[in-house]
PDB file of C-alpha atoms in Angstrom:
ATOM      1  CA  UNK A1336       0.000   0.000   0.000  1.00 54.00           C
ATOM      2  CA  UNK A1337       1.046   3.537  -0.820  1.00 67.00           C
ATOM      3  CA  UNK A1338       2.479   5.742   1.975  1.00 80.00           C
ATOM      4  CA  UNK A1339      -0.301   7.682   3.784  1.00 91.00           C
ATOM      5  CA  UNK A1340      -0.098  10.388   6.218  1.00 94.00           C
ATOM      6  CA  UNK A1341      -0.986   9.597   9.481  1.00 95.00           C
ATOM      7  CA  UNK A1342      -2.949  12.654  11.787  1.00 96.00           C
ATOM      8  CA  UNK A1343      -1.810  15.117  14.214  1.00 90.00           C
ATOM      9  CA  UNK A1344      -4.088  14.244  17.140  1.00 85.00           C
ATOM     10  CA  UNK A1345      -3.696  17.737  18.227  1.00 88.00           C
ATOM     11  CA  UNK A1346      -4.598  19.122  14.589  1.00 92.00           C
ATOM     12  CA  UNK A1347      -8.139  18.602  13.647  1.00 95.00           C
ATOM     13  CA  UNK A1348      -6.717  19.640   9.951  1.00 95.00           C
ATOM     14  CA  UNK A1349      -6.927  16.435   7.301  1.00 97.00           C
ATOM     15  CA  UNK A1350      -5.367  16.417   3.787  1.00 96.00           C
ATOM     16  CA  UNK A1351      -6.848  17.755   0.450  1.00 96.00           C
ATOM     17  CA  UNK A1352      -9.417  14.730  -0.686  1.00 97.00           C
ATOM     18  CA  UNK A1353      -7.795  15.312  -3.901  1.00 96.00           C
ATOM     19  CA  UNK A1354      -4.332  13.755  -2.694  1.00 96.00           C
ATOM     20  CA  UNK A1355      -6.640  10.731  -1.633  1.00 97.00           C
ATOM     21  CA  UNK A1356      -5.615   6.832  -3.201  1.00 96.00           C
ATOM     22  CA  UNK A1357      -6.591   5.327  -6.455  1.00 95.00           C
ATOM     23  CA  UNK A1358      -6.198   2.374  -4.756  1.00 94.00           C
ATOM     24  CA  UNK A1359      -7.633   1.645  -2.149  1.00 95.00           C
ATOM     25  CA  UNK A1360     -10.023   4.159  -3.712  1.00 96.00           C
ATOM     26  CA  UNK A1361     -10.489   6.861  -1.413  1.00 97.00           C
ATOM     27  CA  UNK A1362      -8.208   6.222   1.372  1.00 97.00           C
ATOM     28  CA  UNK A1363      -7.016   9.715   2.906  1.00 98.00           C
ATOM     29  CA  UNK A1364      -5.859   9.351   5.927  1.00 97.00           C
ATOM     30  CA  UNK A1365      -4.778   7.235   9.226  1.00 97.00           C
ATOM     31  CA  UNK A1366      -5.371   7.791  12.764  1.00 96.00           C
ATOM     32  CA  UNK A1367      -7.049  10.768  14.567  1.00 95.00           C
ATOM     33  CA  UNK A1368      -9.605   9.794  16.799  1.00 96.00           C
ATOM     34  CA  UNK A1369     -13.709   9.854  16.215  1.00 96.00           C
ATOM     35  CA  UNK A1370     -14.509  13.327  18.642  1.00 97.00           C
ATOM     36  CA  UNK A1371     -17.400  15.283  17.271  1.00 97.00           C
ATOM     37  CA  UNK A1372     -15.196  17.863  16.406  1.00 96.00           C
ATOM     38  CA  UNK A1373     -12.751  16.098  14.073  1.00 97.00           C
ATOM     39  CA  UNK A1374     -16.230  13.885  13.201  1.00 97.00           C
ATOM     40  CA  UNK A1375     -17.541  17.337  12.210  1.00 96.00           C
ATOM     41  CA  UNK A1376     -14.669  18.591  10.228  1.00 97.00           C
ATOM     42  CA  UNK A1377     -14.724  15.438   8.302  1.00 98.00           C
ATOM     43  CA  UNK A1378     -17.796  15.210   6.799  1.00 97.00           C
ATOM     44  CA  UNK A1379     -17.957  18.944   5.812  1.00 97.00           C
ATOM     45  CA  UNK A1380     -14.772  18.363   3.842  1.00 97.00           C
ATOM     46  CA  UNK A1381     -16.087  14.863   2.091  1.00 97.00           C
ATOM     47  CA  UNK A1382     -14.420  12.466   4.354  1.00 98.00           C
ATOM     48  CA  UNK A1383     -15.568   9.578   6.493  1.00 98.00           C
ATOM     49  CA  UNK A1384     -14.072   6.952   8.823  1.00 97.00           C
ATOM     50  CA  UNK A1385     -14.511   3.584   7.675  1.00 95.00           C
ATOM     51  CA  UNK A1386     -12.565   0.832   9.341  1.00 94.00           C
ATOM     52  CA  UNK A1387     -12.920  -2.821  11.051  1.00 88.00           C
ATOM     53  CA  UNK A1388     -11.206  -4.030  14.194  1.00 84.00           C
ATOM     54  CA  UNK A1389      -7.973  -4.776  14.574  1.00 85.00           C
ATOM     55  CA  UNK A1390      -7.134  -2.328  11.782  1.00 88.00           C
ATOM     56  CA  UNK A1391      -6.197   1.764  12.616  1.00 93.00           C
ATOM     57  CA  UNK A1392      -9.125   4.432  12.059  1.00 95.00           C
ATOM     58  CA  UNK A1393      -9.021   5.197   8.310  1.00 97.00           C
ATOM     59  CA  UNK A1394     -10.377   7.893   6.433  1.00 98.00           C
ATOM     60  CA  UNK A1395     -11.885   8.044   2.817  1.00 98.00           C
ATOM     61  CA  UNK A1396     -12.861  10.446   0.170  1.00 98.00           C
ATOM     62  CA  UNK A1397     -13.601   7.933  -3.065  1.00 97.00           C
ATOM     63  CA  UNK A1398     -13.465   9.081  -6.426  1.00 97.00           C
ATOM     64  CA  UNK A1399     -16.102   8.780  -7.904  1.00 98.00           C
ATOM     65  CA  UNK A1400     -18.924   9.632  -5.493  1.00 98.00           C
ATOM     66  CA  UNK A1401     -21.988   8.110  -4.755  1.00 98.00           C
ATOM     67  CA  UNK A1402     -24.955  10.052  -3.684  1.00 98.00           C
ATOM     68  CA  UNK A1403     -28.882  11.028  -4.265  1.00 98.00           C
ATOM     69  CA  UNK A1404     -30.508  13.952  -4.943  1.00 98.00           C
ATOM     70  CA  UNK A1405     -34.167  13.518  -3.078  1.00 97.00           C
ATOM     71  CA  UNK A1406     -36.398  15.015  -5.641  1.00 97.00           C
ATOM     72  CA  UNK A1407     -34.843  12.071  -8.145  1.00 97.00           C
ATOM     73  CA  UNK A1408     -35.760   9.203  -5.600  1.00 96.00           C
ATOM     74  CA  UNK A1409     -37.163   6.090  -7.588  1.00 94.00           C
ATOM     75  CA  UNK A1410     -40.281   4.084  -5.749  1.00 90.00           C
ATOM     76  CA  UNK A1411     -40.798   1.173  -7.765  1.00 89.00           C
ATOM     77  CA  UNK A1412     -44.865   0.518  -8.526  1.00 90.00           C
ATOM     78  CA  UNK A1413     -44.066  -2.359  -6.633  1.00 89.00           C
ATOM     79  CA  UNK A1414     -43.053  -1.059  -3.580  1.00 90.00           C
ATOM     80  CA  UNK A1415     -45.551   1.169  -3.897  1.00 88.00           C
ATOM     81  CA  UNK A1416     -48.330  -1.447  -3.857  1.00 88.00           C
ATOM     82  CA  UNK A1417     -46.506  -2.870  -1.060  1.00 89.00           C
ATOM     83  CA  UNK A1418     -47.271   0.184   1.085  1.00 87.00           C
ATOM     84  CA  UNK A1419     -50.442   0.802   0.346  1.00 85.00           C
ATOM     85  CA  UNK A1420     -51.077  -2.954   1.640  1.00 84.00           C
ATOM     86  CA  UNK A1421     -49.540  -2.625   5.049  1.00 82.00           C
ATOM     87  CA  UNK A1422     -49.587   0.172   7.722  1.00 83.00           C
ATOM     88  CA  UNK A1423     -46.161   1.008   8.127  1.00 89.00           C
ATOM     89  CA  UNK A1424     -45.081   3.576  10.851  1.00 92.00           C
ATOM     90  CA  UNK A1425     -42.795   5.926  10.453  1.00 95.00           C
ATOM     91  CA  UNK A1426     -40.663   8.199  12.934  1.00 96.00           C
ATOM     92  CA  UNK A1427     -37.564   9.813  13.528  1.00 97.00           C
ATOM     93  CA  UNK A1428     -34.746   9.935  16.759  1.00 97.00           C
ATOM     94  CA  UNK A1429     -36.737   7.428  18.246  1.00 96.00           C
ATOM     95  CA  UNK A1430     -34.449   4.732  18.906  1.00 97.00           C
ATOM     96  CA  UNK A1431     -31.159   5.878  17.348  1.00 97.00           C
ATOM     97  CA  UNK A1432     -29.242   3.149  19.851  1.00 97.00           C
ATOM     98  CA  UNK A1433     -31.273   0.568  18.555  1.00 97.00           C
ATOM     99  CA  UNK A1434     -31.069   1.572  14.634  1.00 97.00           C
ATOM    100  CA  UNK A1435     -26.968   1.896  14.867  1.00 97.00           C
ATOM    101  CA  UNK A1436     -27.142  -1.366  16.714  1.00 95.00           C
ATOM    102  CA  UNK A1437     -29.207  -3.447  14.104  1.00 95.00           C
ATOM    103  CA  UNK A1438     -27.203  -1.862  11.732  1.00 95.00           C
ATOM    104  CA  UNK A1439     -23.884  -3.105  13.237  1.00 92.00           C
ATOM    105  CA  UNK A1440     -25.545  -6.553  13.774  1.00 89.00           C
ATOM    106  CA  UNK A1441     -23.451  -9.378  12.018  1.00 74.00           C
ATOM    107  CA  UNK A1442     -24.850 -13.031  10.845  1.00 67.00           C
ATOM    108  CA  UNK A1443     -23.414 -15.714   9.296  1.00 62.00           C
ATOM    109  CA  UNK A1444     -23.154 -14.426   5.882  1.00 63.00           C
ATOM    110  CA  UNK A1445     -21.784 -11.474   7.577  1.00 62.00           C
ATOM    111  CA  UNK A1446     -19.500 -11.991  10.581  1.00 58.00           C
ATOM    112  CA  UNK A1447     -17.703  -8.653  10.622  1.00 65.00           C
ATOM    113  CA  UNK A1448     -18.766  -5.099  11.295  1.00 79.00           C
ATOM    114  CA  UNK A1449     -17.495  -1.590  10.274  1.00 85.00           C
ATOM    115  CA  UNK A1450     -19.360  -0.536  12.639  1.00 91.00           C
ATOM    116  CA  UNK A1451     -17.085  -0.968  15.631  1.00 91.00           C
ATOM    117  CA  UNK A1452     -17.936  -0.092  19.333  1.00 93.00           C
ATOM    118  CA  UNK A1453     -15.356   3.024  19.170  1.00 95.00           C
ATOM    119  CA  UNK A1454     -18.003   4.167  16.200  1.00 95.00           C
ATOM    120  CA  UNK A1455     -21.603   3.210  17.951  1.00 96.00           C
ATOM    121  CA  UNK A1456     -20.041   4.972  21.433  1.00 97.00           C
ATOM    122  CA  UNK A1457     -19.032   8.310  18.328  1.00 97.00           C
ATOM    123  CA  UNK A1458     -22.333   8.540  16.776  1.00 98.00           C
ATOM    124  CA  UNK A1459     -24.517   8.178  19.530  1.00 98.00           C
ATOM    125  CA  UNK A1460     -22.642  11.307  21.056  1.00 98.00           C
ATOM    126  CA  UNK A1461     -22.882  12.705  18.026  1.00 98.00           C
ATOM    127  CA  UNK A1462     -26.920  11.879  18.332  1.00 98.00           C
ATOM    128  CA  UNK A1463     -26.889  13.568  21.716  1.00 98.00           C
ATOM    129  CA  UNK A1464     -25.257  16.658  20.206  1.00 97.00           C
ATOM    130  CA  UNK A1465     -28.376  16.381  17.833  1.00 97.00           C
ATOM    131  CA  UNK A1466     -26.309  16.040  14.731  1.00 97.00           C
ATOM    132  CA  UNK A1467     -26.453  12.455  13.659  1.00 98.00           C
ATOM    133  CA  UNK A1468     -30.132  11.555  12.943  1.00 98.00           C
ATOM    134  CA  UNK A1469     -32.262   7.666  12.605  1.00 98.00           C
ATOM    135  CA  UNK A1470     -34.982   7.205  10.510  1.00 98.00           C
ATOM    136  CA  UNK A1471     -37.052   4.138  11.936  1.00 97.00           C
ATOM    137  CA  UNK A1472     -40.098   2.233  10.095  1.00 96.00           C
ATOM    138  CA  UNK A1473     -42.478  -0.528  12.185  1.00 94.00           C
ATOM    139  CA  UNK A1474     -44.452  -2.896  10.764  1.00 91.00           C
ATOM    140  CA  UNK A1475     -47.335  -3.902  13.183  1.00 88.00           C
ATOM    141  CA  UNK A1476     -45.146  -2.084  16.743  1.00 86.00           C
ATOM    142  CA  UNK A1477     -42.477  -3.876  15.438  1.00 93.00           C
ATOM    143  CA  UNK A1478     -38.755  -2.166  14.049  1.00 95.00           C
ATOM    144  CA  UNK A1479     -38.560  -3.545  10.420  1.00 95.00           C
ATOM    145  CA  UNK A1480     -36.194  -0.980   8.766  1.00 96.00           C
ATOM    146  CA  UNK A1481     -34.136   1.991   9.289  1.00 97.00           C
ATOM    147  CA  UNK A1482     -30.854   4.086   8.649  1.00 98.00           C
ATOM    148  CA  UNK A1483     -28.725   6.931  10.179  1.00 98.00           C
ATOM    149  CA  UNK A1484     -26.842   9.228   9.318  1.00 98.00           C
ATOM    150  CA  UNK A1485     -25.477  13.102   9.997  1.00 98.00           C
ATOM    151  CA  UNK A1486     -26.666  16.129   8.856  1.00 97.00           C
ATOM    152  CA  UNK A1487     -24.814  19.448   8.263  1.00 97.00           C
ATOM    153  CA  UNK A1488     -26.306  22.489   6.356  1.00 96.00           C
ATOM    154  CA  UNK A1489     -28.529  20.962   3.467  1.00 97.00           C
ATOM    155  CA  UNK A1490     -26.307  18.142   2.793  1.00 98.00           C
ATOM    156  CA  UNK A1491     -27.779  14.470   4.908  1.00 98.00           C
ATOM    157  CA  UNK A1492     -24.615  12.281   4.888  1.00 98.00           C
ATOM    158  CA  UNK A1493     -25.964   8.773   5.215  1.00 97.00           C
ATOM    159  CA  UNK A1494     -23.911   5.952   7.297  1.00 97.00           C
ATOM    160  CA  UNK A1495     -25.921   2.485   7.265  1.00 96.00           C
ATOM    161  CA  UNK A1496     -28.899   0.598   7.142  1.00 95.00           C
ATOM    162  CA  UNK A1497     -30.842  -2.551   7.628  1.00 95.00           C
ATOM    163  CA  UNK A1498     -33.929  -4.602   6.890  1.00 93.00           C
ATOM    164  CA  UNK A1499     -35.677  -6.915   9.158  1.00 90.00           C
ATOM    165  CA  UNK A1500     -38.757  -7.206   7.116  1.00 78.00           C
ATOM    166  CA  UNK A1501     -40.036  -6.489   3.598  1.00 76.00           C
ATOM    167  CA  UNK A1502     -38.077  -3.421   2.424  1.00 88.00           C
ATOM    168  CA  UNK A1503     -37.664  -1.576   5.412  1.00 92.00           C
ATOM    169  CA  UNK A1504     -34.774  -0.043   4.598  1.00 94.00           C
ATOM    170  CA  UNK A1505     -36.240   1.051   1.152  1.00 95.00           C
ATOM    171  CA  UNK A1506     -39.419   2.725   2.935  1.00 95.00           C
ATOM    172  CA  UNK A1507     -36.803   4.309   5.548  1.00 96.00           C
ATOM    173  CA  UNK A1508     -35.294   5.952   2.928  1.00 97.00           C
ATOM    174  CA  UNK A1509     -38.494   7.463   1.278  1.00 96.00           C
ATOM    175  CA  UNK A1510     -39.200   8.670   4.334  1.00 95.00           C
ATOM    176  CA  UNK A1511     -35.733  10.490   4.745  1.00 97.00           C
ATOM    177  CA  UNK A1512     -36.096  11.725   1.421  1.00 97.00           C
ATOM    178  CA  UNK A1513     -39.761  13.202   1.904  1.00 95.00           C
ATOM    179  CA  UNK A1514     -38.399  14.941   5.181  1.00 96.00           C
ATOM    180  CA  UNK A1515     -35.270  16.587   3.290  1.00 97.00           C
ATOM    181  CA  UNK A1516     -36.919  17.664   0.689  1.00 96.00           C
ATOM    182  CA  UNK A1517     -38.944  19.581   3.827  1.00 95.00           C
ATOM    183  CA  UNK A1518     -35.939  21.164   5.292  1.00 95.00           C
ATOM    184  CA  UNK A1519     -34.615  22.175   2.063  1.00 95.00           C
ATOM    185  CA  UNK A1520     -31.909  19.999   1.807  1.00 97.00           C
ATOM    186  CA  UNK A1521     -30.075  19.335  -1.395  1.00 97.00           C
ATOM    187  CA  UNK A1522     -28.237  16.002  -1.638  1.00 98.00           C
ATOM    188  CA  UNK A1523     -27.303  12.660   0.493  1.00 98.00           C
ATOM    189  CA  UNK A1524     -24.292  11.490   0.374  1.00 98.00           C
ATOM    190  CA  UNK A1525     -24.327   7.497   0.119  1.00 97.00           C
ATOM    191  CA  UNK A1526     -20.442   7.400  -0.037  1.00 96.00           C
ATOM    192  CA  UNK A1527     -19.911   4.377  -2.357  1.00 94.00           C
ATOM    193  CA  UNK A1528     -22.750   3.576  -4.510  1.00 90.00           C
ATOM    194  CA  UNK A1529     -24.435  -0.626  -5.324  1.00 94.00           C
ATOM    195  CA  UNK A1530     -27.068  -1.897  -6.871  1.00 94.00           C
ATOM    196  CA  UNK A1531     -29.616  -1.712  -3.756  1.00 92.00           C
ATOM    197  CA  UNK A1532     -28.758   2.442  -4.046  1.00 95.00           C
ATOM    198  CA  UNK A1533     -28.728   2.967  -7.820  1.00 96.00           C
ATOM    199  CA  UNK A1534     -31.864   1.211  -7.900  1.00 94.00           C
ATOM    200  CA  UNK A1535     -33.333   3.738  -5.598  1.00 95.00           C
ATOM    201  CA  UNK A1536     -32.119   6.879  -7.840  1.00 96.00           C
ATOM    202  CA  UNK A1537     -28.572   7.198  -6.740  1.00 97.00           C
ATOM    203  CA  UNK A1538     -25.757   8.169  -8.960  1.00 98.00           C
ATOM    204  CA  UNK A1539     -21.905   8.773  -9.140  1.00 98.00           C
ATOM    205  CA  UNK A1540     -20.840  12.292  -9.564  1.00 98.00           C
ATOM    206  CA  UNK A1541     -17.195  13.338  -9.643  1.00 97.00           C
ATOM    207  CA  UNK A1542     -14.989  14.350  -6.332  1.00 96.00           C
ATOM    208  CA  UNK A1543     -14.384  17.562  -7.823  1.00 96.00           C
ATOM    209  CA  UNK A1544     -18.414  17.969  -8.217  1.00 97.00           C
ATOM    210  CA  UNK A1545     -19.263  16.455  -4.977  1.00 98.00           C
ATOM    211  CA  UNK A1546     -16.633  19.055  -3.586  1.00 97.00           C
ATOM    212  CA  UNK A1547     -17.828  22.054  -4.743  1.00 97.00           C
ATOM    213  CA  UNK A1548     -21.991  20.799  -3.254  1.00 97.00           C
ATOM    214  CA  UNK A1549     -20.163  20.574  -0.107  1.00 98.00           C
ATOM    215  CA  UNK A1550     -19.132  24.332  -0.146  1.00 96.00           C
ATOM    216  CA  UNK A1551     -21.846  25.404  -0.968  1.00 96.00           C
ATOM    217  CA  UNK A1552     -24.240  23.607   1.029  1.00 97.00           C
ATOM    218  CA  UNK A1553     -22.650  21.393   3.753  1.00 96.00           C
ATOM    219  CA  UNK A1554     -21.805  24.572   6.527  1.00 88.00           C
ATOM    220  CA  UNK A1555     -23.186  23.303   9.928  1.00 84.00           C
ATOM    221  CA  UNK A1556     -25.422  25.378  12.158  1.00 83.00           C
ATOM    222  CA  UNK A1557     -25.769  25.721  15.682  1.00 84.00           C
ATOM    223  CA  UNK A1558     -29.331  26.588  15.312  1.00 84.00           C
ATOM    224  CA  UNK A1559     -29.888  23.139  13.316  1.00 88.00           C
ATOM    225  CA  UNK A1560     -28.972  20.812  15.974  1.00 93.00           C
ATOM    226  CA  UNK A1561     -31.464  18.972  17.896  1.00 95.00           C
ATOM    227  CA  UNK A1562     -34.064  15.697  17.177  1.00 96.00           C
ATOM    228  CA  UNK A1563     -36.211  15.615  14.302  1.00 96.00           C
ATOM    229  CA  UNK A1564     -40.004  15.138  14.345  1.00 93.00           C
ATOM    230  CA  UNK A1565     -41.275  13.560  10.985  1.00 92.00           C
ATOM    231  CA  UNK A1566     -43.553  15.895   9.173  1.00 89.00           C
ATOM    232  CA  UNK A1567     -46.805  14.760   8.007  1.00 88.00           C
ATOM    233  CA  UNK A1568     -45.952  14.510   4.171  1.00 82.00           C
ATOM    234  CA  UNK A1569     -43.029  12.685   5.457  1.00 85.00           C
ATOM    235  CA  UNK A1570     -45.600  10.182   7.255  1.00 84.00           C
ATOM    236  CA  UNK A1571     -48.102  10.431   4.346  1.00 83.00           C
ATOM    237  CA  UNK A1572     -45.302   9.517   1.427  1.00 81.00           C
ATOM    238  CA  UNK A1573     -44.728   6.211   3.177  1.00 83.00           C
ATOM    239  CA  UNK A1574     -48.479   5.595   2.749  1.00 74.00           C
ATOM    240  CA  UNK A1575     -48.085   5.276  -1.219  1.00 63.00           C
ATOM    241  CA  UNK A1576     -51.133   6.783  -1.854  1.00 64.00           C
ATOM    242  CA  UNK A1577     -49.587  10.181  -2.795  1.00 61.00           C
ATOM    243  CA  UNK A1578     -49.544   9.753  -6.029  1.00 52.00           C
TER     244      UNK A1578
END
């Protein structure tokens, strides 16, 4: 592997995400630690942590970028019959611990996490500090679906998600989208794009692109933290009856 520069832990200052690695694609940066203020810095700039145990804390920018725009979400007809079928509820911060934990939960096909317990104890603080944000969806009281994710200025960057029951995660994300596209947000970063995403409406942009919606649109404010309350076109999208 390439030589990478390893961060001052009294510096919350990371490299250009230009000078990030072809390959690995994206990897920036080593070391640092996962406080909300070097958390913070981070993600305004287009980086993430992204790491397993016993390896260091990494840090990635990838080239290209995956991410979604929420006025170009795709709901299949399918799913949409789907919802119209079954009550599903919908809500927001109400069990972030739980939705970073079923997101972190491994099985047999997949026995390791990225999620580590250095991460769940860095974005539930970050929760608390009412920037990182869940989305949950039940199914008959109980949790079928959800993701999480941060959000600074009008830019939601997304972390994880999971699926206990018939596209959970896909309603989650309706539901996120329905609520940015509320609060004026502009884009969600999905980091590295797959299928699952693409076939939701997600694209790859260029870093140099995905750089310049950052500046204009990922500046955190002080008046934005706090928990989110679904609103009731939120709610209403996940009924599939909107049209």
């Amino acid at each position: 592997m390439p030589s990478i520069p390893w961060l001052d832990e009294r510096s919350l200052q990371f490299p250009d995400i230009d000078n990030a690695l072809d390959d690995p694609n994206g990897l920036l940066a080593v070391g640092g630690d996962l406080s909300p203020e070097r958390l913070l810095t981070a993600y305004q700039h287009g980086i993430f942590p992204w790491y397993e145990d016993p390896q260091p804390l990494l840090w990635w920018s990838p080239q290209p970028r995956a991410v979604l725009f929420p006025e170009k979400l795709h709901c299949s007809r399918s799913l949409r019959k789907q919802m119209r079928r079954a009550s599903y509820r919908v809500s927001a911060d109400g069990c972030f611990a739980r939705v970073l934990d079923e997101c972190a939960a491994t099985s047999p096909k997949r026995p390791g996490t990225w999620i580590t317990q250095d991460m769940r104890r860095a974005y539930n603080r970050m929760h608390e500090l009412g920037w990182a944000h869940s989305i949950e969806v039940h199914l008959d009281d109980e949790l079928v679906g959800g993701l999480y994710g941060l959000a600074l200025g009008q830019v939601f960057f997304g972390e994880s998600m999971f699926s206990r029951g018939p596209s959970g995660s896909k309603i989650a994300l309706i539901a996120l989208c329905a609520e940015l596209l509320s609060r004026n947000f502009k884009v969600i970063d999905c980091q590295v794009g797959n299928d699952y995403l693409y076939s939701m409406g997600a694209e790859l942009i260029p870093r140099a692109q995905f750089k310049t919606l950052l500046e204009h649109y990922a500046q955190p404010h002080e008046d934005q933290r706090g928990h989110w309350t679904l609103g009731d076109e939120s709610k209403q999208k996940v009924s599939g009856n909107d049209g």
